[in-house]
Amino acid sequence: GGRDFNPDTGKERKAVPTVCYSCVTRDPKIAFVEDGRVVKIEGQPNSIRSLGKICAKGQAGVNQVYFPDRILYPLKRAGKRGDGKYKRISWDEALTDLAARMKKLRDDGHPEKLMYHYGRAKGSSSSLPKTVFMGTYGSKTISGHTSICEGGKWVAQELTWGNHYDNWDFDNTDYVLNFGSGVLEAHTNHIPTAQRLVKAMVERNVPCITFDVRLSYTAAKSTKWEPVRPGTDLAVLLAMNNVIMQENLYDREAFTFIRTTEDVNAPLDEKIAALKKHLISYTPEWAEKISGVSAANIKKYAREFAKAKAACIISYRGLVAHYNGTDGERAAQMLGMITGNINSPGGRCKAVAPHWKYPKGPKVKPKGKQLKITNGTLSALPNHGECQSVLKMIKDGSHGRPDIYLWYCYNPVYVNGECQENIDVLSDEKLMPFTVTSNIVYDESSRLADLILPDTSYLERWDWDGNVAPTQQTEFELRQPVVTPLGECRNFSDILCDLAKRMEMPLGFDTMEEFVKLSCEMTPTVKDLPGGGFEYLKKHGVYHDPNEKPDFYSHKKIVKDADLKKEGILFDEATGVYWNWKKSKAKDEAEAMAKGYAKMAYSYKGYVGQKIGDKVYKGFKPDKVNKTGYFELYSTILKEKGFEPFPSWKAIPEHQELTKNQLTLTTYKVPVQIHSRSTHCKWLTEMFHDNPAWINSKTAASLGIKDGDLVKLTSKIGEISIKAYVNEMIVPGSIAISYHLGRTESGRYGSGKKSIMGSDNDPDLKLKWWDTYGVHPNWLIANAPDPISGQHRWMDEVVTVSKA
Amino acid sequence: MTTNTRDDRREMLRVTGVSLAAAGLASVSLLQPKEAEAAEVKTPQWVMIMDLRRCTGCRACTVACKAEYDVPLGAFKTVIKQVVTGKYPDTRRTLIPRRCNHCEGTEKVGDMTVPPCVKACPEYPKDRRVFVTAEGKKIRYRGGATYKRPDGLILIDNDACTGCGKCIDACPYGARTFNKRKLSGKDKSKNAIVKCSSCVHRLDEGITPACVNTCAPGARIFGDLNDPNSDVAKLAKEFNLLENRNKTTMKPEAKTMPNIYYIDPDEVLADYSYEDKDKLTEYRDIVE
């Protein structure tokens, strides 16, 4: 790889290293340019993450630039909101208007009435808008999208081992248990992990057992598919943990770092006994009745997992996007930890990712103000917000409403549940006085924007970036423009720099390019690279230190005595935690001492180490909650919030009494579409433009449904009609519909509709041969959170099914 | 166990110059009797092995190929198909990568053994051509609208093509179709033909085909069967791919002698059912 040629002329194509942004994996890649057009994309051979490979969505990045319905000019609403009438305006007109609106809010003392809502913006495209621009402006009314993604998984990790994100060391593992991850088709670190899992399975005969409602590609490729009833993975995991504890297959030494009791100083035997006692009623036979997975297999897998030299437990939304999802992930963490397969070669490891330093804007910033509308009201620990509740909170109004709603890399109407309510709220000018977005595609939400700013595609812009390497090492990545932006497209972050100047609040740099360059000069690992970090990365795309050792067993490191004696450090008897009170919200040492580590707001930010016996370990450093440095299987934080301190069985309430024609709805992703940002890509939508609902043949027969029949699905909030795909690849009693499709906008390839100002300059438009655009399941799915984490409950909805 | 090296440079740098050749010695033991003669002149024999244990159905190959050639909508040069067998919960779902088999063929045109598409081409044989090996040895062969190069590649010369479509009908695999955005060289009222060229323009520069380059799980292994040190030769030996052609190639009953082999321990190929009536549908990549 690394070179490419025109097949007709033989002329070599220009290779430009950059980084993918089709999905959140962000693989380093090489874009090939011919006559000023990007024509082909390949993986970056120098990347320790992707090893030179890239997926279908990454390959189709070419389409992200040249799809004929792309927004190329600033557009201002010219009719009623939602009418789809827009007029082209100049950048100056657009930004003069927007800056005046923002400035007025700020100068009136209400910066919090500017709300910024973003999707999976990462790297510098996250930091510049969220931290630098909004921080300098003074609004903390900011929401991400993580709760509709995997927020429950992160909260569970924050409660157990601290920071979020788990890396799976397939290169060194001998056994894999998979609860609801499509790791081979749609994972957040897809290409880096998928290729390593296949290699392990084929070249080293590593077994991979996949528990899933559906025979996904991942399940199909696994050594064994274990169909599991929706929302019952937790029961299987509890039973496996129970088998391991009762049969004494656990790793005794691992318990040194585990908390299973109220008393942080409990001896090993007491800790082991406490966990055994908690789990004893969760027998494999009990779990079989709930989940449909045989007790014999539960025992078999538990024993094999515990006895393997290295074993890796993996999980994603199949486990997590449920009412009981946070406990599901905590139970998965438990399985890894009690068998000694956490932070270990071949196990589930805390992620290692690059740490970029960047200019933070002016030294003196206003104290930020915030509308309390980003966390909902129904969950106990929404550490990653509750974005699906934002529009509901705005509708409710009791916590205030933004005057300007600005969204980026996000399609609130389409990606949250309850599409109709989202449309109603965003359409209502009384609730939403001014709406603005920056986007490349005219989508369901852009349609409700008063101002649309044409963004650059990721192949036309700058970013520093980086994601987790499966080798437990750090890799730095640089995204650079491969081609000149089309039309009048300008990168969203460049626009924010411009707006800041217009509001007399300069950020200290004028463009994203400058921001990225400054970041390269500030970041230790890259700043001294030959020619400087910026020039080096422009040329090579990626950097990793070849001498960096893979980071395993970080929790076992001893904290140096000197680090315990620094100013501000206190020892907290109740938790055994050494912490620096100055990093918390404490006014003074007296307040810190009085409240103690567990009760002082933000004390976790000052965490230094955990005293265990007579040693102080780095332990499992907390993030977002004041947990101890233990791997907490017993959580006093949850206990105080009224939940079971141990991971415990909770059935999905709605699943308990179903009538004959009621099925549980499961959603999933396919390998060739990005969740909501790719139907305008012709090469992807050509392969996937229809998404009939999967139904098991027995279930279908009992409902009188045949393959291809149109069926009506009704939930408590909505109704859709969809074709049935009757097959042998799904658990009876459930119905599965993929995301991605049912687009009402996104241009001709994705929705059949020409977007405003769409052009006809793609010769393939005449060759488009499909006229189906699929059906979106979110019209049926209520915006309901997991009561612990706020994670959206994608997989819990009950639908009544009948022939349409 | 098998190790598929990912180092395509090591594999491909053996090929130099404007044409192809392998520096490795021919391994006669790996070849069918009729191929032994060809091997003596030391051309490469390009084959692809599809390892069904590895293909995850991600379609990176499909899109890489679309981009490499800007393949028009409606046409594909490579696709993934799926086979589902068995009853719940013992269901088996397997992904099968496909592309032009670059068949050896069993029919004669003059001295050449050619596959059905070449045999059917009214514009073959035409111009006289020379293939130069790495050692500088010249091998003479004949061009045409559809022709076979001495290294086994089945190629299209659009300048010679009348767009008659007989090769499309002749291919038992549906691997050819019309290019609706390009006209045939000789008859501007007809469309050109589109099908896999095994990325000959990359091969001639020592670079692996686009689909191989991007295949993350390593399901597509490409190389010179005449080089006993190549991954393909080693895999062919390990899995008896040549000896078991009836089980390791597609549609053996068509007697085309494909140069694409499948590592298929579960014998899934036997369950693959062709849509013979509609070759265009057969050769579209649709994700379920």
PDB file of C-alpha atoms in Angstrom, chain A residues 333-520:
ATOM      1  CA  GLN A 333     -16.206  -5.648  34.988  1.00  0.00           C
ATOM      2  CA  MET A 334     -16.592  -8.023  37.931  1.00  0.00           C
ATOM      3  CA  LEU A 335     -15.998 -11.087  35.745  1.00  0.00           C
ATOM      4  CA  GLY A 336     -12.803  -9.561  34.412  1.00  0.00           C
ATOM      5  CA  MET A 337     -11.519  -8.411  37.786  1.00  0.00           C
ATOM      6  CA  ILE A 338     -12.184 -11.470  39.934  1.00  0.00           C
ATOM      7  CA  THR A 339     -10.372 -13.666  37.408  1.00  0.00           C
ATOM      8  CA  GLY A 340      -7.349 -11.334  37.220  1.00  0.00           C
ATOM      9  CA  ASN A 341      -8.105 -10.244  33.681  1.00  0.00           C
ATOM     10  CA  ILE A 342      -8.147  -6.482  34.186  1.00  0.00           C
ATOM     11  CA  ASN A 343      -5.247  -4.269  33.079  1.00  0.00           C
ATOM     12  CA  SER A 344      -3.432  -7.468  32.179  1.00  0.00           C
ATOM     13  CA  PRO A 345      -1.957  -8.746  28.915  1.00  0.00           C
ATOM     14  CA  GLY A 346      -4.807 -10.447  27.079  1.00  0.00           C
ATOM     15  CA  GLY A 347      -7.478  -8.931  29.290  1.00  0.00           C
ATOM     16  CA  ARG A 348      -9.713  -5.881  29.432  1.00  0.00           C
ATOM     17  CA  CYS A 349      -7.499  -2.876  30.027  1.00  0.00           C
ATOM     18  CA  LYS A 350      -7.892   0.752  30.914  1.00  0.00           C
ATOM     19  CA  ALA A 351      -7.461   2.687  27.706  1.00  0.00           C
ATOM     20  CA  VAL A 352      -4.224   4.399  26.761  1.00  0.00           C
ATOM     21  CA  ALA A 353      -4.804   7.412  24.512  1.00  0.00           C
ATOM     22  CA  PRO A 354      -2.737  10.455  23.530  1.00  0.00           C
ATOM     23  CA  HIS A 355      -2.901  13.493  25.748  1.00  0.00           C
ATOM     24  CA  TRP A 356      -2.839  16.692  23.725  1.00  0.00           C
ATOM     25  CA  LYS A 357      -2.131  20.041  25.300  1.00  0.00           C
ATOM     26  CA  TYR A 358      -3.804  23.026  23.682  1.00  0.00           C
ATOM     27  CA  PRO A 359      -4.243  26.787  24.102  1.00  0.00           C
ATOM     28  CA  LYS A 360      -7.178  27.397  26.418  1.00  0.00           C
ATOM     29  CA  GLY A 361      -8.059  30.926  25.310  1.00  0.00           C
ATOM     30  CA  PRO A 362      -7.760  34.126  27.352  1.00  0.00           C
ATOM     31  CA  LYS A 363      -6.427  33.688  30.894  1.00  0.00           C
ATOM     32  CA  VAL A 364      -9.295  35.574  32.453  1.00  0.00           C
ATOM     33  CA  LYS A 365     -12.620  33.999  31.632  1.00  0.00           C
ATOM     34  CA  PRO A 366     -16.086  34.730  32.922  1.00  0.00           C
ATOM     35  CA  LYS A 367     -17.539  32.364  35.498  1.00  0.00           C
ATOM     36  CA  GLY A 368     -19.699  30.143  33.360  1.00  0.00           C
ATOM     37  CA  LYS A 369     -23.461  30.050  33.775  1.00  0.00           C
ATOM     38  CA  GLN A 370     -25.653  27.085  32.956  1.00  0.00           C
ATOM     39  CA  LEU A 371     -29.247  26.097  32.273  1.00  0.00           C
ATOM     40  CA  LYS A 372     -29.882  22.849  34.128  1.00  0.00           C
ATOM     41  CA  ILE A 373     -31.412  21.084  31.148  1.00  0.00           C
ATOM     42  CA  THR A 374     -28.686  18.684  30.089  1.00  0.00           C
ATOM     43  CA  ASN A 375     -29.015  15.917  32.689  1.00  0.00           C
ATOM     44  CA  GLY A 376     -32.747  15.217  32.723  1.00  0.00           C
ATOM     45  CA  THR A 377     -34.362  14.590  36.095  1.00  0.00           C
ATOM     46  CA  LEU A 378     -34.730  10.827  36.166  1.00  0.00           C
ATOM     47  CA  SER A 379     -31.272   9.350  36.598  1.00  0.00           C
ATOM     48  CA  ALA A 380     -28.972   9.276  39.611  1.00  0.00           C
ATOM     49  CA  LEU A 381     -25.528   9.625  38.010  1.00  0.00           C
ATOM     50  CA  PRO A 382     -25.817  11.187  34.561  1.00  0.00           C
ATOM     51  CA  ASN A 383     -22.035  11.670  34.371  1.00  0.00           C
ATOM     52  CA  HIS A 384     -22.311  11.911  30.599  1.00  0.00           C
ATOM     53  CA  GLY A 385     -25.524  13.897  30.544  1.00  0.00           C
ATOM     54  CA  GLU A 386     -28.903  12.786  29.332  1.00  0.00           C
ATOM     55  CA  CYS A 387     -29.016  14.252  25.865  1.00  0.00           C
ATOM     56  CA  GLN A 388     -32.219  12.466  24.876  1.00  0.00           C
ATOM     57  CA  SER A 389     -34.002  14.534  27.538  1.00  0.00           C
ATOM     58  CA  VAL A 390     -32.740  17.961  26.441  1.00  0.00           C
ATOM     59  CA  LEU A 391     -35.644  18.811  24.132  1.00  0.00           C
ATOM     60  CA  LYS A 392     -38.109  17.446  26.714  1.00  0.00           C
ATOM     61  CA  MET A 393     -36.544  19.737  29.338  1.00  0.00           C
ATOM     62  CA  ILE A 394     -36.827  22.682  26.975  1.00  0.00           C
ATOM     63  CA  LYS A 395     -40.470  21.843  26.337  1.00  0.00           C
ATOM     64  CA  ASP A 396     -41.075  21.600  30.076  1.00  0.00           C
ATOM     65  CA  GLY A 397     -39.365  24.964  30.584  1.00  0.00           C
ATOM     66  CA  SER A 398     -39.087  24.828  34.362  1.00  0.00           C
ATOM     67  CA  HIS A 399     -35.278  24.987  34.185  1.00  0.00           C
ATOM     68  CA  GLY A 400     -35.224  27.751  31.588  1.00  0.00           C
ATOM     69  CA  ARG A 401     -34.825  27.665  27.840  1.00  0.00           C
ATOM     70  CA  PRO A 402     -31.993  28.631  25.522  1.00  0.00           C
ATOM     71  CA  ASP A 403     -32.536  31.601  23.210  1.00  0.00           C
ATOM     72  CA  ILE A 404     -30.019  30.236  20.743  1.00  0.00           C
ATOM     73  CA  TYR A 405     -29.771  26.495  20.172  1.00  0.00           C
ATOM     74  CA  LEU A 406     -26.587  25.692  18.262  1.00  0.00           C
ATOM     75  CA  TRP A 407     -25.837  22.125  17.261  1.00  0.00           C
ATOM     76  CA  TYR A 408     -22.925  20.473  15.518  1.00  0.00           C
ATOM     77  CA  CYS A 409     -22.080  16.992  14.277  1.00  0.00           C
ATOM     78  CA  TYR A 410     -25.488  16.064  15.605  1.00  0.00           C
ATOM     79  CA  ASN A 411     -29.009  15.473  14.318  1.00  0.00           C
ATOM     80  CA  PRO A 412     -31.272  15.792  17.387  1.00  0.00           C
ATOM     81  CA  VAL A 413     -34.495  15.039  15.523  1.00  0.00           C
ATOM     82  CA  TYR A 414     -33.261  11.762  14.094  1.00  0.00           C
ATOM     83  CA  VAL A 415     -30.776  10.291  16.577  1.00  0.00           C
ATOM     84  CA  ASN A 416     -32.817  10.540  19.783  1.00  0.00           C
ATOM     85  CA  GLY A 417     -35.968   8.589  20.523  1.00  0.00           C
ATOM     86  CA  GLU A 418     -39.445  10.115  20.112  1.00  0.00           C
ATOM     87  CA  CYS A 419     -38.791  11.711  16.724  1.00  0.00           C
ATOM     88  CA  GLN A 420     -42.192  13.409  16.648  1.00  0.00           C
ATOM     89  CA  GLU A 421     -41.694  15.226  19.933  1.00  0.00           C
ATOM     90  CA  ASN A 422     -38.222  16.314  18.846  1.00  0.00           C
ATOM     91  CA  ILE A 423     -39.688  17.790  15.672  1.00  0.00           C
ATOM     92  CA  ASP A 424     -42.503  19.496  17.583  1.00  0.00           C
ATOM     93  CA  VAL A 425     -40.150  21.153  20.062  1.00  0.00           C
ATOM     94  CA  LEU A 426     -37.554  22.212  17.524  1.00  0.00           C
ATOM     95  CA  SER A 427     -40.289  23.603  15.238  1.00  0.00           C
ATOM     96  CA  ASP A 428     -41.832  25.772  17.928  1.00  0.00           C
ATOM     97  CA  GLU A 429     -40.449  29.298  17.769  1.00  0.00           C
ATOM     98  CA  LYS A 430     -41.833  30.066  21.220  1.00  0.00           C
ATOM     99  CA  LEU A 431     -39.805  27.256  22.768  1.00  0.00           C
ATOM    100  CA  MET A 432     -36.822  27.662  20.467  1.00  0.00           C
ATOM    101  CA  PRO A 433     -36.417  31.310  19.434  1.00  0.00           C
ATOM    102  CA  PHE A 434     -33.324  30.845  17.278  1.00  0.00           C
ATOM    103  CA  THR A 435     -31.851  27.659  15.857  1.00  0.00           C
ATOM    104  CA  VAL A 436     -28.521  27.330  14.087  1.00  0.00           C
ATOM    105  CA  THR A 437     -26.360  24.483  12.863  1.00  0.00           C
ATOM    106  CA  SER A 438     -23.172  23.842  10.948  1.00  0.00           C
ATOM    107  CA  ASN A 439     -23.355  20.803   8.715  1.00  0.00           C
ATOM    108  CA  ILE A 440     -22.317  19.325   5.402  1.00  0.00           C
ATOM    109  CA  VAL A 441     -25.686  17.710   4.791  1.00  0.00           C
ATOM    110  CA  TYR A 442     -29.225  19.035   4.879  1.00  0.00           C
ATOM    111  CA  ASP A 443     -30.734  16.563   7.340  1.00  0.00           C
ATOM    112  CA  GLU A 444     -33.902  16.207   9.432  1.00  0.00           C
ATOM    113  CA  SER A 445     -32.674  18.775  11.963  1.00  0.00           C
ATOM    114  CA  SER A 446     -31.073  21.240   9.529  1.00  0.00           C
ATOM    115  CA  ARG A 447     -34.585  21.529   8.111  1.00  0.00           C
ATOM    116  CA  LEU A 448     -35.546  23.169  11.409  1.00  0.00           C
ATOM    117  CA  ALA A 449     -32.570  25.540  11.556  1.00  0.00           C
ATOM    118  CA  ASP A 450     -33.011  29.274  11.085  1.00  0.00           C
ATOM    119  CA  LEU A 451     -29.436  29.519   9.946  1.00  0.00           C
ATOM    120  CA  ILE A 452     -27.400  26.777   8.254  1.00  0.00           C
ATOM    121  CA  LEU A 453     -23.650  27.218   8.040  1.00  0.00           C
ATOM    122  CA  PRO A 454     -21.916  24.993   5.457  1.00  0.00           C
ATOM    123  CA  ASP A 455     -19.227  23.002   7.255  1.00  0.00           C
ATOM    124  CA  THR A 456     -16.163  21.380   5.748  1.00  0.00           C
ATOM    125  CA  SER A 457     -16.078  17.620   5.433  1.00  0.00           C
ATOM    126  CA  TYR A 458     -13.365  15.944   7.483  1.00  0.00           C
ATOM    127  CA  LEU A 459     -11.191  15.687   4.386  1.00  0.00           C
ATOM    128  CA  GLU A 460     -11.096  19.481   4.098  1.00  0.00           C
ATOM    129  CA  ARG A 461      -9.995  20.470   7.576  1.00  0.00           C
ATOM    130  CA  TRP A 462      -7.448  20.460  10.401  1.00  0.00           C
ATOM    131  CA  ASP A 463      -7.575  18.574  13.707  1.00  0.00           C
ATOM    132  CA  TRP A 464      -5.297  17.027  16.223  1.00  0.00           C
ATOM    133  CA  ASP A 465      -6.730  13.703  17.221  1.00  0.00           C
ATOM    134  CA  GLY A 466      -6.021  10.208  18.435  1.00  0.00           C
ATOM    135  CA  ASN A 467      -7.848   7.215  19.795  1.00  0.00           C
ATOM    136  CA  VAL A 468      -7.033   4.147  21.808  1.00  0.00           C
ATOM    137  CA  ALA A 469      -4.370   1.793  20.447  1.00  0.00           C
ATOM    138  CA  PRO A 470      -5.027  -1.909  21.075  1.00  0.00           C
ATOM    139  CA  THR A 471      -1.355  -2.259  21.982  1.00  0.00           C
ATOM    140  CA  GLN A 472      -1.676  -0.172  25.187  1.00  0.00           C
ATOM    141  CA  GLN A 473       0.589   2.479  23.666  1.00  0.00           C
ATOM    142  CA  THR A 474      -0.011   6.089  22.652  1.00  0.00           C
ATOM    143  CA  GLU A 475      -0.485   7.191  19.063  1.00  0.00           C
ATOM    144  CA  PHE A 476      -0.827  10.850  18.041  1.00  0.00           C
ATOM    145  CA  GLU A 477      -2.755  11.690  14.881  1.00  0.00           C
ATOM    146  CA  LEU A 478      -3.110  14.763  12.692  1.00  0.00           C
ATOM    147  CA  ARG A 479      -6.012  15.452  10.343  1.00  0.00           C
ATOM    148  CA  GLN A 480      -5.164  17.841   7.525  1.00  0.00           C
ATOM    149  CA  PRO A 481      -7.063  19.163   4.531  1.00  0.00           C
ATOM    150  CA  VAL A 482      -6.666  16.846   1.588  1.00  0.00           C
ATOM    151  CA  VAL A 483      -8.495  19.119  -0.835  1.00  0.00           C
ATOM    152  CA  THR A 484      -9.720  22.719  -0.828  1.00  0.00           C
ATOM    153  CA  PRO A 485     -13.197  23.055   0.686  1.00  0.00           C
ATOM    154  CA  LEU A 486     -15.995  22.975  -1.888  1.00  0.00           C
ATOM    155  CA  GLY A 487     -18.176  26.020  -2.498  1.00  0.00           C
ATOM    156  CA  GLU A 488     -18.070  28.448   0.402  1.00  0.00           C
ATOM    157  CA  CYS A 489     -17.728  25.722   3.039  1.00  0.00           C
ATOM    158  CA  ARG A 490     -15.847  26.770   6.166  1.00  0.00           C
ATOM    159  CA  ASN A 491     -14.899  24.644   9.140  1.00  0.00           C
ATOM    160  CA  PHE A 492     -17.155  25.132  12.150  1.00  0.00           C
ATOM    161  CA  SER A 493     -14.210  25.858  14.443  1.00  0.00           C
ATOM    162  CA  ASP A 494     -12.891  28.525  12.077  1.00  0.00           C
ATOM    163  CA  ILE A 495     -16.346  30.110  12.232  1.00  0.00           C
ATOM    164  CA  LEU A 496     -16.207  30.154  16.024  1.00  0.00           C
ATOM    165  CA  CYS A 497     -12.837  31.953  15.901  1.00  0.00           C
ATOM    166  CA  ASP A 498     -14.430  34.487  13.555  1.00  0.00           C
ATOM    167  CA  LEU A 499     -17.491  34.912  15.800  1.00  0.00           C
ATOM    168  CA  ALA A 500     -15.234  35.376  18.835  1.00  0.00           C
ATOM    169  CA  LYS A 501     -13.450  38.251  17.101  1.00  0.00           C
ATOM    170  CA  ARG A 502     -16.745  39.823  16.116  1.00  0.00           C
ATOM    171  CA  MET A 503     -17.781  39.691  19.792  1.00  0.00           C
ATOM    172  CA  GLU A 504     -14.488  41.218  20.954  1.00  0.00           C
ATOM    173  CA  MET A 505     -13.433  38.059  22.793  1.00  0.00           C
ATOM    174  CA  PRO A 506     -10.367  36.905  20.795  1.00  0.00           C
ATOM    175  CA  LEU A 507      -9.351  33.345  21.564  1.00  0.00           C
ATOM    176  CA  GLY A 508      -5.625  33.851  20.943  1.00  0.00           C
ATOM    177  CA  PHE A 509      -5.625  32.192  17.535  1.00  0.00           C
ATOM    178  CA  ASP A 510      -7.584  32.845  14.366  1.00  0.00           C
ATOM    179  CA  THR A 511      -8.110  29.444  12.827  1.00  0.00           C
ATOM    180  CA  MET A 512      -8.222  25.768  13.617  1.00  0.00           C
ATOM    181  CA  GLU A 513      -4.964  25.370  11.719  1.00  0.00           C
ATOM    182  CA  GLU A 514      -3.273  27.793  14.099  1.00  0.00           C
ATOM    183  CA  PHE A 515      -4.871  26.076  17.105  1.00  0.00           C
ATOM    184  CA  VAL A 516      -3.586  22.707  15.908  1.00  0.00           C
ATOM    185  CA  LYS A 517      -0.119  24.091  15.216  1.00  0.00           C
ATOM    186  CA  LEU A 518       0.064  25.668  18.689  1.00  0.00           C
ATOM    187  CA  SER A 519      -1.119  22.403  20.233  1.00  0.00           C
ATOM    188  CA  CYS A 520       1.675  20.535  18.446  1.00  0.00           C
TER     189      CYS A 520
END
